Amino acid sequence: MTNQAPLELANITKRYKDGDQYIEVIKDLSFHVHKGEFVAVIGPSGSGKSTFLSIAGALLSPDEGKVLVNGEDIATYPDKAKADVRLRTIGYIFQSANLVPYLRAKDQLKLVSEMAGKWSKTNEKRVKDLLNGVGLSSRNNHFPHQLSGGEKQRVAIARAFMNEPDIILADEPTANLDGDRSTEIVELIAKEVKDKEKAAVMVTHDENLLKYCDRIYRLADGQLTLEK
Amino acid sequence: MFALALKEIRFFKVKYTLIGFILFLIAALVFIVSGLARGLAFDTAVAMEEMDAERFYLETDADEQLVRSRFMLSDLEEEIDREAGWEPLLLHRIRLDLVDSDFRENVTLVPVDPDSFVYPGVVTGESIESSTDLYIVVDESLQADGVEVGDQLYNEESELQLTVVGFAENQMYSHMPLAYIAEDAFASMEIVPDSVANAILLQESDEELEARIENIISGGNWLTKDAVVQATPGYSAQQSSLMMMIAFLIIIAVFVLASFFYIITIQKINQFGVLKAIGAKNSFLVGATVLQVFSLAVISIGVAIAFTVFVQMNLPPGMPFVFDLSLLFVYSGILLTVSLLGALLSSVKIVKVDPQQAMGRAE
Ligand SMILES: Nc1ncnc2c1ncn2[C@@H]1O[C@H](COP(=O)(O)OP(=O)(O)OP(=O)(O)O)[C@@H](O)[C@H]1O
Ligand SMILES: [Mg+2]
């Protein structure tokens, strides 16, 4: 069991209602990611990448199949338990930073720690280190509206790392950023994955970023196929 | 949770100050109207409210109104000694003028046995005693008009002079101050035929004694103090119209607050989605919202109480306004509950927010 994949999807199907018929966006999809592995998912727009990642991130329930997080099937968990999985086991990075507008950078991180009931003085240092790590040591006390797009995204990444999740999911984390910022952001994620042995999945459109990933999948027709 | 709630209020100062201010205005208005209601009730009936008697025997066709009821007491006095526990109550309205001053006031003379439960005692000056000296103890509101202990008040018609020996508190009835005088002194003035009364009072209910009195003086019935107070002319009309105002204010508070928080919640739907996506539970988000409403309400209501105290201190002296702290707390409690209920309405919306809302949206 030591080598168990932190995240495993087994025979997932997801349908959306379109008028009076259903469209299968994900069809009998199986997938897993190991510790210390950084996986990329690419595919055309509308192919279901966000849908796939939402299911993996406990934001959306599949119609069929299992979502195993550290061996536990969370697909059938009640909302409250899913929220807990999102809080403690999954760090989700969205396309836009999705920061809380009225919290300073350091408080964004403090919030997730508090919600997990893990807040203590020692975490004060962890907040500092994380913000240092994403190159924002001088921006601790800034509100989101005082940060640039790239800075906001870096705060979001630090927030995703705050509760030491086993799994990191990123849905086009660099879509709003220029090339250099994008590289920085993905390097940050890749470094965390290698240093801390996390399992990470990133959806992206940017070919330049694929070099940081260990495996690359293409999503088409509701199925994942390995590219590299 | 509390930190989050407060940080949001601090960040969106203007928005939350506005809601707080509206709640403050409504609360202040509720408090001031209730102060006026108490003030009017005070002037209208406080003397009876404070009367140390439980049972009032009034004429049946007096409509429960003290001043419309009238009994001859001679039979009763012969049959049952006052020691048995009954006391007559007579309200006799006269005009009194202050010597060497333009003060003139209608007062209600109340002849009493100074040792009986009908007599309230004094807060300043001396008490009256059973004698034929024309001494009176009057309501302290006359002090504000310049009447002092030792002053002579005279009644033009009867050419009688009464000496103020002391002041009693809470002795207003039908917007007139009461003036207590010893029965013997009142009898010696010879302004009413002997032994009449508006009502017969018992300090506590005593069915046997009540039945005996009813046997001797028929045509009356026994009422509670509360019934007599309610029947005071003007009392119910004033109180019910002011209570209606307060009720409306509270209903307005419900709607204003509920809609305000509802709109804020709708504005924040996306944010709630984000918070849920990063793992916030419903209980956390609802808790933070309720805490926000709670702190806003407590601050606004607190400021409104302070404001009411300020208003009360700066009102012109003749204004009927009574600052009743326990009543204020009751209304504060109602307003607080109403605010929290308004917030809970929004909670339904919060619980329904889908964490997927956080996907691919700009802040
Ligand atoms: N809530 C929904 N209801 C109905 N259809 C939906 C819903 N969400 C997504 N879809 C449909 O499912 C398909 C996949 O959507 P998804 O967002 O997963 O695509 P994507 O691969 O992430 O696209 P992009 O690269 O543009 O972000 C699309 O055709 C979309 O219209
Ligand atoms: Mg997408």
PDB file of N, CA and C in Angstrom, chain B residues 191-247:
ATOM      1  N   ILE B 191     -65.791  70.414  51.491  1.00  0.00           N
ATOM      2  CA  ILE B 191     -66.077  70.673  50.075  1.00  0.00           C
ATOM      3  C   ILE B 191     -66.818  69.522  49.408  1.00  0.00           C
ATOM      4  N   VAL B 192     -66.887  68.369  50.043  1.00  0.00           N
ATOM      5  CA  VAL B 192     -67.749  67.305  49.523  1.00  0.00           C
ATOM      6  C   VAL B 192     -68.576  66.783  50.684  1.00  0.00           C
ATOM      7  N   PRO B 193     -69.758  66.251  50.362  1.00  0.00           N
ATOM      8  CA  PRO B 193     -70.534  65.642  51.443  1.00  0.00           C
ATOM      9  C   PRO B 193     -69.733  64.513  52.078  1.00  0.00           C
ATOM     10  N   ASP B 194     -69.977  64.293  53.316  1.00  0.00           N
ATOM     11  CA  ASP B 194     -69.259  63.273  54.066  1.00  0.00           C
ATOM     12  C   ASP B 194     -69.300  61.911  53.391  1.00  0.00           C
ATOM     13  N   SER B 195     -68.205  61.174  53.531  1.00  0.00           N
ATOM     14  CA  SER B 195     -68.222  59.746  53.217  1.00  0.00           C
ATOM     15  C   SER B 195     -68.668  59.392  51.801  1.00  0.00           C
ATOM     16  N   VAL B 196     -68.002  59.984  50.833  1.00  0.00           N
ATOM     17  CA  VAL B 196     -68.170  59.470  49.476  1.00  0.00           C
ATOM     18  C   VAL B 196     -66.797  58.978  49.018  1.00  0.00           C
ATOM     19  N   ALA B 197     -66.825  58.099  48.016  1.00  0.00           N
ATOM     20  CA  ALA B 197     -65.567  57.615  47.449  1.00  0.00           C
ATOM     21  C   ALA B 197     -65.814  57.204  46.008  1.00  0.00           C
ATOM     22  N   ASN B 198     -64.759  57.255  45.200  1.00  0.00           N
ATOM     23  CA  ASN B 198     -64.876  56.752  43.833  1.00  0.00           C
ATOM     24  C   ASN B 198     -64.753  55.233  43.818  1.00  0.00           C
ATOM     25  N   ALA B 199     -63.950  54.730  44.730  1.00  0.00           N
ATOM     26  CA  ALA B 199     -63.725  53.286  44.711  1.00  0.00           C
ATOM     27  C   ALA B 199     -63.380  52.805  46.108  1.00  0.00           C
ATOM     28  N   ILE B 200     -63.543  51.509  46.292  1.00  0.00           N
ATOM     29  CA  ILE B 200     -63.116  50.882  47.527  1.00  0.00           C
ATOM     30  C   ILE B 200     -61.963  49.952  47.180  1.00  0.00           C
ATOM     31  N   LEU B 201     -60.865  50.089  47.913  1.00  0.00           N
ATOM     32  CA  LEU B 201     -59.656  49.362  47.568  1.00  0.00           C
ATOM     33  C   LEU B 201     -59.301  48.307  48.604  1.00  0.00           C
ATOM     34  N   LEU B 202     -58.802  47.180  48.123  1.00  0.00           N
ATOM     35  CA  LEU B 202     -58.214  46.179  49.005  1.00  0.00           C
ATOM     36  C   LEU B 202     -56.758  46.018  48.609  1.00  0.00           C
ATOM     37  N   GLN B 203     -55.914  45.891  49.621  1.00  0.00           N
ATOM     38  CA  GLN B 203     -54.492  45.759  49.301  1.00  0.00           C
ATOM     39  C   GLN B 203     -54.217  44.449  48.573  1.00  0.00           C
ATOM     40  N   GLU B 204     -54.900  43.365  49.074  1.00  0.00           N
ATOM     41  CA  GLU B 204     -54.775  42.076  48.404  1.00  0.00           C
ATOM     42  C   GLU B 204     -56.168  41.514  48.218  1.00  0.00           C
ATOM     43  N   SER B 205     -56.296  40.593  47.226  1.00  0.00           N
ATOM     44  CA  SER B 205     -57.647  40.087  47.029  1.00  0.00           C
ATOM     45  C   SER B 205     -58.030  39.204  48.215  1.00  0.00           C
ATOM     46  N   ASP B 206     -59.296  39.311  48.600  1.00  0.00           N
ATOM     47  CA  ASP B 206     -59.800  38.617  49.786  1.00  0.00           C
ATOM     48  C   ASP B 206     -61.272  38.356  49.493  1.00  0.00           C
ATOM     49  N   GLU B 207     -61.556  37.144  48.965  1.00  0.00           N
ATOM     50  CA  GLU B 207     -62.892  36.868  48.430  1.00  0.00           C
ATOM     51  C   GLU B 207     -64.001  37.089  49.454  1.00  0.00           C
ATOM     52  N   GLU B 208     -63.721  36.719  50.678  1.00  0.00           N
ATOM     53  CA  GLU B 208     -64.749  36.834  51.705  1.00  0.00           C
ATOM     54  C   GLU B 208     -65.118  38.291  51.946  1.00  0.00           C
ATOM     55  N   LEU B 209     -64.051  39.117  52.116  1.00  0.00           N
ATOM     56  CA  LEU B 209     -64.282  40.530  52.367  1.00  0.00           C
ATOM     57  C   LEU B 209     -64.949  41.191  51.161  1.00  0.00           C
ATOM     58  N   GLU B 210     -64.502  40.785  49.963  1.00  0.00           N
ATOM     59  CA  GLU B 210     -65.089  41.354  48.749  1.00  0.00           C
ATOM     60  C   GLU B 210     -66.589  41.071  48.701  1.00  0.00           C
ATOM     61  N   ALA B 211     -66.959  39.828  49.050  1.00  0.00           N
ATOM     62  CA  ALA B 211     -68.375  39.456  49.015  1.00  0.00           C
ATOM     63  C   ALA B 211     -69.172  40.252  50.058  1.00  0.00           C
ATOM     64  N   ARG B 212     -68.570  40.425  51.200  1.00  0.00           N
ATOM     65  CA  ARG B 212     -69.278  41.173  52.271  1.00  0.00           C
ATOM     66  C   ARG B 212     -69.526  42.608  51.841  1.00  0.00           C
ATOM     67  N   ILE B 213     -68.489  43.234  51.256  1.00  0.00           N
ATOM     68  CA  ILE B 213     -68.640  44.628  50.830  1.00  0.00           C
ATOM     69  C   ILE B 213     -69.697  44.731  49.741  1.00  0.00           C
ATOM     70  N   GLU B 214     -69.678  43.763  48.828  1.00  0.00           N
ATOM     71  CA  GLU B 214     -70.635  43.765  47.728  1.00  0.00           C
ATOM     72  C   GLU B 214     -72.073  43.649  48.256  1.00  0.00           C
ATOM     73  N   ASN B 215     -72.229  42.923  49.352  1.00  0.00           N
ATOM     74  CA  ASN B 215     -73.550  42.761  49.952  1.00  0.00           C
ATOM     75  C   ASN B 215     -74.091  44.063  50.509  1.00  0.00           C
ATOM     76  N   ILE B 216     -73.169  44.842  51.031  1.00  0.00           N
ATOM     77  CA  ILE B 216     -73.606  46.080  51.673  1.00  0.00           C
ATOM     78  C   ILE B 216     -73.795  47.191  50.649  1.00  0.00           C
ATOM     79  N   ILE B 217     -72.803  47.327  49.738  1.00  0.00           N
ATOM     80  CA  ILE B 217     -72.943  48.331  48.681  1.00  0.00           C
ATOM     81  C   ILE B 217     -73.125  47.591  47.370  1.00  0.00           C
ATOM     82  N   SER B 218     -74.348  47.512  46.888  1.00  0.00           N
ATOM     83  CA  SER B 218     -74.553  46.784  45.643  1.00  0.00           C
ATOM     84  C   SER B 218     -74.318  47.727  44.470  1.00  0.00           C
ATOM     85  N   GLY B 219     -74.395  47.142  43.276  1.00  0.00           N
ATOM     86  CA  GLY B 219     -74.249  47.956  42.068  1.00  0.00           C
ATOM     87  C   GLY B 219     -72.812  48.214  41.678  1.00  0.00           C
ATOM     88  N   GLY B 220     -71.927  47.403  42.224  1.00  0.00           N
ATOM     89  CA  GLY B 220     -70.528  47.575  41.820  1.00  0.00           C
ATOM     90  C   GLY B 220     -69.912  46.243  41.482  1.00  0.00           C
ATOM     91  N   ASN B 221     -68.709  46.258  40.961  1.00  0.00           N
ATOM     92  CA  ASN B 221     -67.984  44.990  40.834  1.00  0.00           C
ATOM     93  C   ASN B 221     -66.495  45.192  41.056  1.00  0.00           C
ATOM     94  N   TRP B 222     -65.836  44.065  41.355  1.00  0.00           N
ATOM     95  CA  TRP B 222     -64.424  44.112  41.714  1.00  0.00           C
ATOM     96  C   TRP B 222     -63.552  44.005  40.465  1.00  0.00           C
ATOM     97  N   LEU B 223     -62.584  44.890  40.368  1.00  0.00           N
ATOM     98  CA  LEU B 223     -61.693  44.916  39.209  1.00  0.00           C
ATOM     99  C   LEU B 223     -60.253  44.785  39.682  1.00  0.00           C
ATOM    100  N   THR B 224     -59.408  44.315  38.757  1.00  0.00           N
ATOM    101  CA  THR B 224     -57.977  44.294  39.079  1.00  0.00           C
ATOM    102  C   THR B 224     -57.411  45.692  38.851  1.00  0.00           C
ATOM    103  N   LYS B 225     -56.239  45.907  39.412  1.00  0.00           N
ATOM    104  CA  LYS B 225     -55.585  47.199  39.231  1.00  0.00           C
ATOM    105  C   LYS B 225     -55.332  47.449  37.746  1.00  0.00           C
ATOM    106  N   ASP B 226     -54.899  46.379  37.062  1.00  0.00           N
ATOM    107  CA  ASP B 226     -54.577  46.533  35.649  1.00  0.00           C
ATOM    108  C   ASP B 226     -55.785  47.005  34.841  1.00  0.00           C
ATOM    109  N   ALA B 227     -56.975  46.461  35.154  1.00  0.00           N
ATOM    110  CA  ALA B 227     -58.190  46.857  34.435  1.00  0.00           C
ATOM    111  C   ALA B 227     -58.467  48.339  34.651  1.00  0.00           C
ATOM    112  N   VAL B 228     -58.259  48.782  35.893  1.00  0.00           N
ATOM    113  CA  VAL B 228     -58.515  50.189  36.207  1.00  0.00           C
ATOM    114  C   VAL B 228     -57.531  51.087  35.452  1.00  0.00           C
ATOM    115  N   VAL B 229     -56.233  50.647  35.419  1.00  0.00           N
ATOM    116  CA  VAL B 229     -55.214  51.424  34.704  1.00  0.00           C
ATOM    117  C   VAL B 229     -55.573  51.526  33.225  1.00  0.00           C
ATOM    118  N   GLN B 230     -55.917  50.352  32.627  1.00  0.00           N
ATOM    119  CA  GLN B 230     -56.251  50.324  31.198  1.00  0.00           C
ATOM    120  C   GLN B 230     -57.443  51.219  30.867  1.00  0.00           C
ATOM    121  N   ALA B 231     -58.374  51.323  31.822  1.00  0.00           N
ATOM    122  CA  ALA B 231     -59.599  52.063  31.547  1.00  0.00           C
ATOM    123  C   ALA B 231     -59.439  53.558  31.779  1.00  0.00           C
ATOM    124  N   THR B 232     -58.266  53.973  32.267  1.00  0.00           N
ATOM    125  CA  THR B 232     -58.033  55.403  32.458  1.00  0.00           C
ATOM    126  C   THR B 232     -58.221  56.102  31.110  1.00  0.00           C
ATOM    127  N   PRO B 233     -59.027  57.175  31.067  1.00  0.00           N
ATOM    128  CA  PRO B 233     -59.301  57.808  29.778  1.00  0.00           C
ATOM    129  C   PRO B 233     -58.007  58.140  29.027  1.00  0.00           C
ATOM    130  N   GLY B 234     -57.933  57.721  27.767  1.00  0.00           N
ATOM    131  CA  GLY B 234     -56.766  58.009  26.928  1.00  0.00           C
ATOM    132  C   GLY B 234     -55.681  56.957  26.978  1.00  0.00           C
ATOM    133  N   TYR B 235     -55.640  56.186  28.074  1.00  0.00           N
ATOM    134  CA  TYR B 235     -54.507  55.285  28.265  1.00  0.00           C
ATOM    135  C   TYR B 235     -54.382  54.255  27.142  1.00  0.00           C
ATOM    136  N   SER B 236     -55.432  53.475  26.896  1.00  0.00           N
ATOM    137  CA  SER B 236     -55.330  52.405  25.886  1.00  0.00           C
ATOM    138  C   SER B 236     -55.145  52.983  24.501  1.00  0.00           C
ATOM    139  N   ALA B 237     -55.832  54.095  24.228  1.00  0.00           N
ATOM    140  CA  ALA B 237     -55.736  54.676  22.891  1.00  0.00           C
ATOM    141  C   ALA B 237     -54.300  55.096  22.591  1.00  0.00           C
ATOM    142  N   GLN B 238     -53.694  55.800  23.545  1.00  0.00           N
ATOM    143  CA  GLN B 238     -52.301  56.218  23.366  1.00  0.00           C
ATOM    144  C   GLN B 238     -51.386  55.019  23.223  1.00  0.00           C
ATOM    145  N   GLN B 239     -51.531  54.101  24.174  1.00  0.00           N
ATOM    146  CA  GLN B 239     -50.596  52.986  24.193  1.00  0.00           C
ATOM    147  C   GLN B 239     -50.724  52.139  22.944  1.00  0.00           C
ATOM    148  N   SER B 240     -51.980  51.892  22.504  1.00  0.00           N
ATOM    149  CA  SER B 240     -52.100  50.987  21.361  1.00  0.00           C
ATOM    150  C   SER B 240     -51.590  51.655  20.095  1.00  0.00           C
ATOM    151  N   SER B 241     -51.787  52.988  19.953  1.00  0.00           N
ATOM    152  CA  SER B 241     -51.278  53.599  18.721  1.00  0.00           C
ATOM    153  C   SER B 241     -49.746  53.636  18.735  1.00  0.00           C
ATOM    154  N   LEU B 242     -49.153  53.899  19.890  1.00  0.00           N
ATOM    155  CA  LEU B 242     -47.687  53.919  19.939  1.00  0.00           C
ATOM    156  C   LEU B 242     -47.108  52.511  19.764  1.00  0.00           C
ATOM    157  N   MET B 243     -47.811  51.521  20.347  1.00  0.00           N
ATOM    158  CA  MET B 243     -47.335  50.139  20.185  1.00  0.00           C
ATOM    159  C   MET B 243     -47.406  49.729  18.716  1.00  0.00           C
ATOM    160  N   MET B 244     -48.417  50.237  18.023  1.00  0.00           N
ATOM    161  CA  MET B 244     -48.538  49.906  16.612  1.00  0.00           C
ATOM    162  C   MET B 244     -47.362  50.510  15.851  1.00  0.00           C
ATOM    163  N   MET B 245     -46.993  51.729  16.212  1.00  0.00           N
ATOM    164  CA  MET B 245     -45.825  52.342  15.562  1.00  0.00           C
ATOM    165  C   MET B 245     -44.579  51.488  15.784  1.00  0.00           C
ATOM    166  N   ILE B 246     -44.415  51.041  17.017  1.00  0.00           N
ATOM    167  CA  ILE B 246     -43.231  50.235  17.319  1.00  0.00           C
ATOM    168  C   ILE B 246     -43.264  48.933  16.520  1.00  0.00           C
ATOM    169  N   ALA B 247     -44.447  48.325  16.472  1.00  0.00           N
ATOM    170  CA  ALA B 247     -44.560  47.069  15.721  1.00  0.00           C
ATOM    171  C   ALA B 247     -44.197  47.298  14.254  1.00  0.00           C
TER     172      ALA B 247
END
